[in-house]
Amino acid sequence: MRTIVHRHLGKVVAGAAIAVAGTAVMVGITLPGSAGADDSGGGNGAGQTSQQAGQGQDQAQGAVQPGVVEEAPAEGDKGKGRDPLTDDETERVEKLALDRQLFRSSENVEGDKGPQRITVDLAEPDESELDDPNAPRRAEVSFYDYKDDSLVTKTVNLDTGKIEGTDTQHGVQPPLSRAETVEAAQLLIADRLGAGLKADFKDSTGKELTSPDQLMLNSMVYRANAGTPAALADCGKHRCLRLFVKAKNGPWIDSRDLVVDLSARKIAKVG
């Protein structure tokens, strides 16, 4: 399985404001109490009011109407063909894939019951279905089980709701989820080897580092190699990572020499 490294050096999102000019039309209405002030009969007053109202309507029809920014159409409950999974589909297949047996027998990154969700993706169609416009939509749901360091992938048929396949692998390290990255930062902050990170954070911001919420985080899976310290020899079998840390509204802080073993919940130094 390919290892994907995400490095976000920051985004700047620019927004454009749209000014809409509208022409206001004043429509004169003669109230019944004032009708006939200069006329002898109420009929003329009523006729004058009707004429004024008609002129106002004509002006309003020629006026520039205020612009309206339309909202994006609501996402449907179910996509079609190769459309991306809708939010409803994603939620549904995750519940279908996480059956009672898997929930009870597994652990997530925090050590609680239930596996750690990694990804939910639209599955590729079978080869025999490539030209079939009515081929069923399927989703692949991947979980990491920290109890035995396994990657569990389930294929769910979106049309029938049935699980059509389950694949369990060891030694496979997919890209890290946001929850895993945050947990790694929490472990690092609490560990004695995180003292340098906390000192650099205080030097650059003047504040104490107590929570991952104070940081912008990216991560990369770490695997043991020939020069890996003994403390990290299981990385690859274990779920290990390096963190790339930036203080919010502050500088990058170099923590590349520290590796977090999420499976063993330990920190070790490399290099």
C-alpha angles and dihedrals in degrees: 000000000000120000113225119204116205118200117174112185091185139290131235113200114200122200128199123214120218118210116205119196119208127191114227117217121204112214115196116217121188109218118225092244092059098042114115096018087133097019130073095223136045091226094072091048092053091047091051090051091052092050093050091049090050091052089050091053092049090051091047091053091056094044123106106253120222113266120248124211106215119221119237111267115265113264112251124239092246134031127216133233111327095349113136115265114275120230090254092052092048092051092045098050092046090056092046093049095047099070124178095261094053092045094053097044100046142065134214129221092279093051095253124133117280129048125276112261111231109171143348112201139167107260123233113253120251115267091250090055099052094105096035111105089194096052112139119260114239134186131207115217118194125199131179114218109207092189093074102005096247134146111225118195122185127190114214125193105225092202098052101022090229126137105239099182145007124200124187121190136175126207092028117126116193122188113294123259123232091251092055093049092051092048090051090053090049091053092048094050090051095046126087089238088063091068092097092051091051092047092051090047092053092046092053100039106021089233135106116253108230106144141035086235087078091061141067106226139200127167144193130203112252123211127190117253138175094289098042117127116250090249089065099038092114095055106124091038087047123050104256133166148175119228127222106203134195127175111237106258087000144081133297114268117211111233098149093121091065124080124193117212101204093185093055092029091228137127125222136177125236133190 
